[in-house]
Short mmCIF file of C-alpha atoms and ligand atoms in Angstrom, two decimals:
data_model
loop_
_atom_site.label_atom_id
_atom_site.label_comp_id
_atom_site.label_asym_id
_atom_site.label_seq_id
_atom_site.Cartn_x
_atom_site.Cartn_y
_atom_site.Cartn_z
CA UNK A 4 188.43 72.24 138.94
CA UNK A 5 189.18 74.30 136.39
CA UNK A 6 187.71 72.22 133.84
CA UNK A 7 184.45 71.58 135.88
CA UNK A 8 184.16 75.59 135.57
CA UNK A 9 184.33 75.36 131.71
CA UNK A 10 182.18 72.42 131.97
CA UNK A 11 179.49 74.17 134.08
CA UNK A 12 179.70 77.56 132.12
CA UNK A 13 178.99 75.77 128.80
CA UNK A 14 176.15 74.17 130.48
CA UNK A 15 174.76 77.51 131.72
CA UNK A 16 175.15 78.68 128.23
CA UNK A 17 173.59 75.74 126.29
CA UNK A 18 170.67 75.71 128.95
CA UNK A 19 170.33 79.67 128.21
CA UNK A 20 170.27 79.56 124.70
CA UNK A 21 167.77 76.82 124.89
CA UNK A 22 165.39 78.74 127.10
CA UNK A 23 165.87 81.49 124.38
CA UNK A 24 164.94 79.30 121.28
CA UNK A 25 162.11 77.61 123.98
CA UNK A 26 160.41 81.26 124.45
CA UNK A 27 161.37 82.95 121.07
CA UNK A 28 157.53 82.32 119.58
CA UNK A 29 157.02 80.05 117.57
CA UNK A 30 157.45 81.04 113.76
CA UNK A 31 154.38 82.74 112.89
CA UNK A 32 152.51 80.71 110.60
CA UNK A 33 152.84 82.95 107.20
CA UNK A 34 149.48 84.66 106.87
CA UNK A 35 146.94 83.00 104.54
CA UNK A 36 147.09 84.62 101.60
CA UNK A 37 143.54 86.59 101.28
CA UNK A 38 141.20 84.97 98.96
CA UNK A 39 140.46 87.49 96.91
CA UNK A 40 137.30 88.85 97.00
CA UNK A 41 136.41 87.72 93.70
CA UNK A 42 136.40 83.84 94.64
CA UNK A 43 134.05 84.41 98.00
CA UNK A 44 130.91 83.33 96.92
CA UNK A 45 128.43 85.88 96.52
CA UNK A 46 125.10 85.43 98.30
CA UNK A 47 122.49 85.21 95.70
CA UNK A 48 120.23 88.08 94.97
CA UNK A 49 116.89 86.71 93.78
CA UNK A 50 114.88 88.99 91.49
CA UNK A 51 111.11 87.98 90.37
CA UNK A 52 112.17 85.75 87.56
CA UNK A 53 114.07 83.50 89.82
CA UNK A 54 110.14 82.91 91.56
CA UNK A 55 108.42 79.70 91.28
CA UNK A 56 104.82 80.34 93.15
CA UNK A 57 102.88 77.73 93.87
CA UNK A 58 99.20 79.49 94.64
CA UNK A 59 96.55 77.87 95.68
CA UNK A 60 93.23 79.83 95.04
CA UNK A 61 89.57 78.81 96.83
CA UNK A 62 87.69 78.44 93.49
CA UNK A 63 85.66 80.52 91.63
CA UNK A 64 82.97 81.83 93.98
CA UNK A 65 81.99 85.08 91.94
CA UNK A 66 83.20 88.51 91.00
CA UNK A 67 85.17 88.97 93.78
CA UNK A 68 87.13 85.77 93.58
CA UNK A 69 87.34 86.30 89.58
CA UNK A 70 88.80 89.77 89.89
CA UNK A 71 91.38 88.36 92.50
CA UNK A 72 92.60 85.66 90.50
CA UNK A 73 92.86 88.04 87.38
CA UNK A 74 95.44 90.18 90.01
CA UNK A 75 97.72 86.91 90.28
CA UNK A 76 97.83 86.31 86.56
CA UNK A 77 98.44 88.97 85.30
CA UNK A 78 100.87 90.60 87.96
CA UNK A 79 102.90 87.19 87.40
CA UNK A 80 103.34 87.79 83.63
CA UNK A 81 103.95 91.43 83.98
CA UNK A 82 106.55 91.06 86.40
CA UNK A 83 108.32 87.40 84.97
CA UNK A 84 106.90 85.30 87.36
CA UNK A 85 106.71 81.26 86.84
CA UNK A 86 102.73 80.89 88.53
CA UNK A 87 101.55 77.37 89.15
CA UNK A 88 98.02 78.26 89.66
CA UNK A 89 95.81 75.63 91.85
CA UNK A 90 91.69 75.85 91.95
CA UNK A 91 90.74 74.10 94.89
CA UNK A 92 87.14 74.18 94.30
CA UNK A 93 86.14 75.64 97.19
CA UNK A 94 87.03 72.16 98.68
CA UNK A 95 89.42 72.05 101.96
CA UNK A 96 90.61 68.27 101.13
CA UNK A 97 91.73 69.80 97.48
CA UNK A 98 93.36 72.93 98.77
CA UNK A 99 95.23 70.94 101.39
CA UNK A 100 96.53 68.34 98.83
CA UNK A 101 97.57 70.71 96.55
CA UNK A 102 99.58 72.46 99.32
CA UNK A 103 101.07 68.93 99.62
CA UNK A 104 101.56 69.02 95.67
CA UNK A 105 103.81 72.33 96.08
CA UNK A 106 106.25 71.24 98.74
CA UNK A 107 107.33 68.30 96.78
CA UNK A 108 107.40 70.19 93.75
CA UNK A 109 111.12 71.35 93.26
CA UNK A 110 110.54 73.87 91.51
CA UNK A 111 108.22 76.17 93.94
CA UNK A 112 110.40 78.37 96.10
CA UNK A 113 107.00 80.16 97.23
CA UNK A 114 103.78 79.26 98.05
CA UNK A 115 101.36 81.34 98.53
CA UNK A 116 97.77 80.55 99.80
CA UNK A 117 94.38 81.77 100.31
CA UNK A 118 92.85 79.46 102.81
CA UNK A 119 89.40 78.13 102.58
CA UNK A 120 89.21 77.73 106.33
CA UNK A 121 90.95 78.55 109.43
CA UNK A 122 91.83 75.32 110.34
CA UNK A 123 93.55 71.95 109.42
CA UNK A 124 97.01 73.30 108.05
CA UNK A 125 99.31 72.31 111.05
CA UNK A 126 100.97 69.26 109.31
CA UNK A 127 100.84 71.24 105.76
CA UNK A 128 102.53 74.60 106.87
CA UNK A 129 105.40 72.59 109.27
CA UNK A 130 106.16 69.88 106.09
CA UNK A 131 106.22 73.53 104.34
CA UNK A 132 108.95 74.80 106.63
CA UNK A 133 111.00 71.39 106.78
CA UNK A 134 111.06 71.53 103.04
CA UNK A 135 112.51 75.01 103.14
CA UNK A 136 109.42 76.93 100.79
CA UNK A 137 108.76 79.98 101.53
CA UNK A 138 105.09 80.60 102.46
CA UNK A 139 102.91 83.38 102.53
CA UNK A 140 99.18 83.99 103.21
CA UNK A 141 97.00 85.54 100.90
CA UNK A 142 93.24 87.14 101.15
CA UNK A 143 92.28 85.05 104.05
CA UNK A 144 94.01 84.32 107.40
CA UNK A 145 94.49 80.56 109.66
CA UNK A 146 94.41 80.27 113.57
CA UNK A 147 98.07 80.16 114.84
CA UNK A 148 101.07 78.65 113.59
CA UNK A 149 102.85 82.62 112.90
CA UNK A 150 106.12 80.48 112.81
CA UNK A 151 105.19 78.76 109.58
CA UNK A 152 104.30 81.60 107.29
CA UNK A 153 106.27 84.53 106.43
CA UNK A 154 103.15 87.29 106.50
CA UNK A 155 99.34 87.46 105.91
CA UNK A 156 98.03 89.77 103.33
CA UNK A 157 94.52 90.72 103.50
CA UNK A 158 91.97 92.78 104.70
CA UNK A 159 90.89 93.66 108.53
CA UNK A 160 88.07 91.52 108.12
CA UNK A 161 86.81 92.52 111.61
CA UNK A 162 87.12 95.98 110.85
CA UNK A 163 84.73 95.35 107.56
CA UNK A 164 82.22 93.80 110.03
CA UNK A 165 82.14 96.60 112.20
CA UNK A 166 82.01 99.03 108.92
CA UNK A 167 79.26 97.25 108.02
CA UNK A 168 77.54 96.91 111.24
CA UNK A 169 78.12 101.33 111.46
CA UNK A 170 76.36 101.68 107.96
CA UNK A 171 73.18 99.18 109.19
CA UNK A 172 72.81 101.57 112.60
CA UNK A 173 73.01 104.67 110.45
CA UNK A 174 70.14 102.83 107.27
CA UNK A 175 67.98 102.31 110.38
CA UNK A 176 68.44 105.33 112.47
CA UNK A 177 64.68 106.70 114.04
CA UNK A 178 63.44 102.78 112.63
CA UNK A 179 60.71 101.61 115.02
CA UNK A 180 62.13 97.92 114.53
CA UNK A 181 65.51 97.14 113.85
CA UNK A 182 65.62 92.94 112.69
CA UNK A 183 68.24 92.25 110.62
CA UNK A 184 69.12 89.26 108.61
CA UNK A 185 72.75 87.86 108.38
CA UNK A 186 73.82 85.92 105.33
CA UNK A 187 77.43 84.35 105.81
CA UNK A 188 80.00 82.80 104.02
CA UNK A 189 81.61 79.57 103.97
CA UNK A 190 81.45 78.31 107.56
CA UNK A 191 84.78 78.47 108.74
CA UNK A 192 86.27 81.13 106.41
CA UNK A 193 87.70 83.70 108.32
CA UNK A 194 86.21 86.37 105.87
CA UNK A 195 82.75 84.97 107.50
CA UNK A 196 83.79 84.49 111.38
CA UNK A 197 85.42 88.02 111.52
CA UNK A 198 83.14 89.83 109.71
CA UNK A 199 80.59 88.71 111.66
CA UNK A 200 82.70 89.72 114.84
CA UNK A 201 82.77 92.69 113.74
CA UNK A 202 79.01 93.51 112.63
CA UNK A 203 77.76 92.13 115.84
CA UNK A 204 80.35 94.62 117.91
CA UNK A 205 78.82 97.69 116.05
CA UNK A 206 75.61 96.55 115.79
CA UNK A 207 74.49 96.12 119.53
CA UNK A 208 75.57 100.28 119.61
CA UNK A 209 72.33 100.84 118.05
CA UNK A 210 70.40 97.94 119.24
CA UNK A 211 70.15 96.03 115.81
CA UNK A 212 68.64 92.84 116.34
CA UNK A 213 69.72 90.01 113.99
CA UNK A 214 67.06 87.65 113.98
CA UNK A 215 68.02 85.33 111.06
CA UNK A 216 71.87 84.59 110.35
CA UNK A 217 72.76 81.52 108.13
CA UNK A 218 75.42 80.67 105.55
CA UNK A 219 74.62 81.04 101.94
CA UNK A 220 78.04 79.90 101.07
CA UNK A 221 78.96 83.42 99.34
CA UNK A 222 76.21 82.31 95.94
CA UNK A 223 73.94 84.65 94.55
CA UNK A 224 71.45 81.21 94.40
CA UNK A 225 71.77 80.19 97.60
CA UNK A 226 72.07 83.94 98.88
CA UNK A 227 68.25 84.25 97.33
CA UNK A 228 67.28 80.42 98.54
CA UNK A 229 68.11 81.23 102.27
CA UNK A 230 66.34 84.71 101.76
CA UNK A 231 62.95 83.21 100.17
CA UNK A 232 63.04 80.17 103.29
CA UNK A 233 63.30 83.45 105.60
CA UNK A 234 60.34 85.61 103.88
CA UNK A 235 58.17 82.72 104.17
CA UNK A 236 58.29 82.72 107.49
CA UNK A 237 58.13 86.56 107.89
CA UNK A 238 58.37 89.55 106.79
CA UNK A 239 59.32 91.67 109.95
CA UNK A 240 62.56 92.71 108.79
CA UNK A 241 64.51 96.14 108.31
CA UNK A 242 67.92 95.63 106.94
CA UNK A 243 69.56 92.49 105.16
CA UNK A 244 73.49 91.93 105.75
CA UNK A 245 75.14 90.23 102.72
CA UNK A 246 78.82 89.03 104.06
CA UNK A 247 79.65 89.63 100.13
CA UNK A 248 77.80 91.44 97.35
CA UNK A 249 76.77 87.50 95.82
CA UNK A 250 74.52 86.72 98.83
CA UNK A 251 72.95 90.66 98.88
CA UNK A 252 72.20 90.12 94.81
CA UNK A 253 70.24 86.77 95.73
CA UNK A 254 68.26 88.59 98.63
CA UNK A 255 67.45 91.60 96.39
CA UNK A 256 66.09 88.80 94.02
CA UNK A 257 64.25 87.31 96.46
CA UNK A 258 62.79 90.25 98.07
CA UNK A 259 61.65 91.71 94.91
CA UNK A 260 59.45 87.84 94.20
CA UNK A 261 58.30 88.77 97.40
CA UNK A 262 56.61 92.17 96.35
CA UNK A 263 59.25 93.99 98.97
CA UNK A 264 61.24 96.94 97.53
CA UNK A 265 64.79 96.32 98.34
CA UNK A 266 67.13 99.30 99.39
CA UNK A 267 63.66 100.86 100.25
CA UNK A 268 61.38 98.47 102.32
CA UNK A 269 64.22 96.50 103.04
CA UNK A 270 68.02 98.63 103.72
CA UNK A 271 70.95 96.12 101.87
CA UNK A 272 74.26 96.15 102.90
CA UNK A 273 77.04 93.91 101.47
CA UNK A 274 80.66 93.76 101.81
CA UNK A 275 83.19 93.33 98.06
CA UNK A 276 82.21 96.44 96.29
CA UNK A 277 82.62 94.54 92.99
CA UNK A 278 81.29 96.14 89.76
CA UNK A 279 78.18 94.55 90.28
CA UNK A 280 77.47 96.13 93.64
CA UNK A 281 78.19 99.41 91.90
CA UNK A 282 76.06 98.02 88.89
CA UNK A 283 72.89 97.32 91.81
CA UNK A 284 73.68 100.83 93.76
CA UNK A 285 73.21 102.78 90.19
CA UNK A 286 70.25 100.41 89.97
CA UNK A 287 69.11 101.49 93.22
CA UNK A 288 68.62 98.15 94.84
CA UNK A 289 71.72 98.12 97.22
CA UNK A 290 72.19 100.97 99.36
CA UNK A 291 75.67 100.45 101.20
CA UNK A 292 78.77 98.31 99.89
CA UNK A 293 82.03 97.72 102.19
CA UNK A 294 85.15 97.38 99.92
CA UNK A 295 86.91 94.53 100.42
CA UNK A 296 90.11 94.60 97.70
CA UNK A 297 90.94 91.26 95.62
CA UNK A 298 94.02 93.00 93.68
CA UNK A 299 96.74 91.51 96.12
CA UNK A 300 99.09 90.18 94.15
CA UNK A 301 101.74 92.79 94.14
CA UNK A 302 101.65 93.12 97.39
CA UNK A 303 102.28 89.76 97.72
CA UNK A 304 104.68 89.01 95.27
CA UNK A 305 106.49 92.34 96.61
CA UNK A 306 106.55 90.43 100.12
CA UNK A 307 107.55 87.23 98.34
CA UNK A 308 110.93 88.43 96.72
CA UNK A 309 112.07 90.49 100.50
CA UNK A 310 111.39 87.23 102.10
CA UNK A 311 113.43 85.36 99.69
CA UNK A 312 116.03 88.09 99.95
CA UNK A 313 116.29 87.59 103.59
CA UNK A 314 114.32 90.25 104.62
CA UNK A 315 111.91 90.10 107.76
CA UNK A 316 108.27 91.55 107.34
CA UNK A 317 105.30 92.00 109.67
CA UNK A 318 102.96 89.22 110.37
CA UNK A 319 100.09 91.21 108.99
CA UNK A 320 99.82 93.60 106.12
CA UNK A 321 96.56 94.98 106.13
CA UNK A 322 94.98 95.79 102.78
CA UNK A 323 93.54 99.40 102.49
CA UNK A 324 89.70 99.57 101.77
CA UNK A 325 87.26 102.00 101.58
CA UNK A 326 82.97 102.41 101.84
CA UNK A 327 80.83 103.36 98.73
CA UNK A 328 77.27 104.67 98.52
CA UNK A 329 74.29 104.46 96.36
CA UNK A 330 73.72 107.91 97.16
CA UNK A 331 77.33 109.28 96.65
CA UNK A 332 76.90 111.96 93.74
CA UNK A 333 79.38 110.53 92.00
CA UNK A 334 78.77 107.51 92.05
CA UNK A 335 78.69 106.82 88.43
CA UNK A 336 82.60 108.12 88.32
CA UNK A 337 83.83 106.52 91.01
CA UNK A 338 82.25 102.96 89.12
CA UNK A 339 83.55 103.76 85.50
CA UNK A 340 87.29 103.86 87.07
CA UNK A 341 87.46 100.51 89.34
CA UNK A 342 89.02 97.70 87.94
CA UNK A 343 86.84 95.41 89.58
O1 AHR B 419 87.97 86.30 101.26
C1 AHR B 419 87.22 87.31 100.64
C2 AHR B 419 85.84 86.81 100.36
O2 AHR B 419 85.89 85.62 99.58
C3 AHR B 419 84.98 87.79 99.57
O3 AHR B 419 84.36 88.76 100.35
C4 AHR B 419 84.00 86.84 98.93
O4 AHR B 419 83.29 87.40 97.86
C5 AHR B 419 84.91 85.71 98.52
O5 AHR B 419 84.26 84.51 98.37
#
């Protein structure tokens, strides 16, 4: 027996100091060593000269258009910016292929365009965002698709309309007849739908009536070809609407061939306030211009660089604009310091 005691104590001991070693943890895995900081790759910080923008203008509709090209060249080169700078030629097919152009191009981290028209950019703008470019909207906005662009700069075009549309009602306050003429922009544009939202909202406060409304395509020569079909057929009309100061300058023409006074017989109101408008109001044949500012490209290529640094920004940034007058007493000042 005596041995089966021994026996069963050194089992009782062997099974103990097993359950020991089978509870005592497990050796702790040594710590990884830290990697120190300096081999964690940092995340990179672009600045402007790591920017390849792809920009895709309209064309080269007129003073306007000019002056906001002139703000993307030049703020590129002051700033170090690589600009790959696309006319489109006022022509939709052209502006959407050279979108195309841009997201194959390996270069372009950014592209940034100023859409002829509202429309037809849904297969452009998602082959945009599977190709990881960064896109932003310039000048002019598109229907939809918020998830494919990183903001919109531009004006409240709306808001210019119904500017407008305020200055008309206050040119033709105590008027017996109040028929006003509409010349608009390239059909589709959203410069020409909204701003003619927005006239129309103001102008039925002071029953304007806009008999005529047609697009002159934003030209000075089709802006005074549309006029001169109108005056043929009449002459009953109070105020003309220019969508941009182009379209106003080829009404004044027109008007004047007529034997009509314009900014007297006939109140003008355009929308740019380019140094021609300025050049007609000091001429005294424009009476009202609505700013509408082309110098975006800081902005922009401010917006550009936070989005490439991971930083989230508004859908809209609205540019800031202001109303000028040919009767403003300084007038002449206020032209000699534009830059436009
Ligand atoms: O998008 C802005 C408009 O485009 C301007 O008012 C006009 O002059 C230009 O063609």
């Amino acid at each position: 027996m005596k041995i089966s005691k021994v026996f069963f104590a050194l089992v009782v001991m062997l099974v103990f100091v097993g359950s020991l070693v089978g509870c005592a943890p497990a050796a702790t895995p040594a710590a990884p060593t830290a990697v120190p900081a300096t081999d964690v790759p940092a995340k990179k910080v672009y600045t402007y000269a790591d920017m390849v923008v792809g920009f895709l203008q309209t064309g080269s509709e007129g003073g306007w258009r000019a002056a906001n090209s002139a703000s993307f060249k030049e703020t590129a080169t002051q700033l170090g910016i690589n600009l790959k700078f696309y006319d489109s030629q006022n022509d939709l097919a052209k502006q959407v292929a050279g979108f195309q152009q841009f997201i194959e191009d390996p270069e372009v981290n950014v592209i940034v365009l100023q859409p002829l028209e509202v429309t037809g950019w849904e297969q452009a703008m998602k082959d945009a965002k599977a190709a990881g470019k960064t896109v932003i909207l310039s000048d002019r906005r598109i229907d939809g698709l918020e998830d494919y662009y990183v903001t919109f700069i531009g004006a409240d075009f709306v808001e210019e309309g119904r500017k407008a549309g305020r200055e008309m009602c206050k040119m033709l306050e105590g008027s017996d007849s109040k028929n006003v003429w509409e010349l608009v922009g390239n059909v589709g544009a959203s410069a020409a739908i909204d701003r003619g939202v927005g006239f129309r909202e103001t102008a039925a406060e002071c029953g304007i009536n806009i008999t005529k409304s047609q697009t002159a395509n934003w030209s000075v020569s089709e802006g005074k070809q549309v006029t001169e079909a109108w005056l043929k057929e009449t002459k009953d009309v109070q105020g003309i609407f220019g969508q941009n100061d182009e379209m106003a300058f080829g009404a004044i023409e027109a008007l004047k061939e007529a034997g009509l006074v314009p900014a007297v017989d006939v109140k003008i109101l355009s929308v740019d306030a380019t140094a021609g408008a300025f050049q007609a109001m000091l001429d005294g044949t424009l009476n009202v211009t609505v700013e509408c500012n082309p110098l975006l490209a800081p902005q922009v290529y401010e917006a550009a660089l936070a989005a490439l640094n991971g930083e989230s920004l508004p859908k809209w940034i609205p540019s800031q604009e202001s109303v000028f007058y040919a009767d403003d007493p300084n007038l002449k000042d206020i032209a000699a310091g534009r830059k436009y």
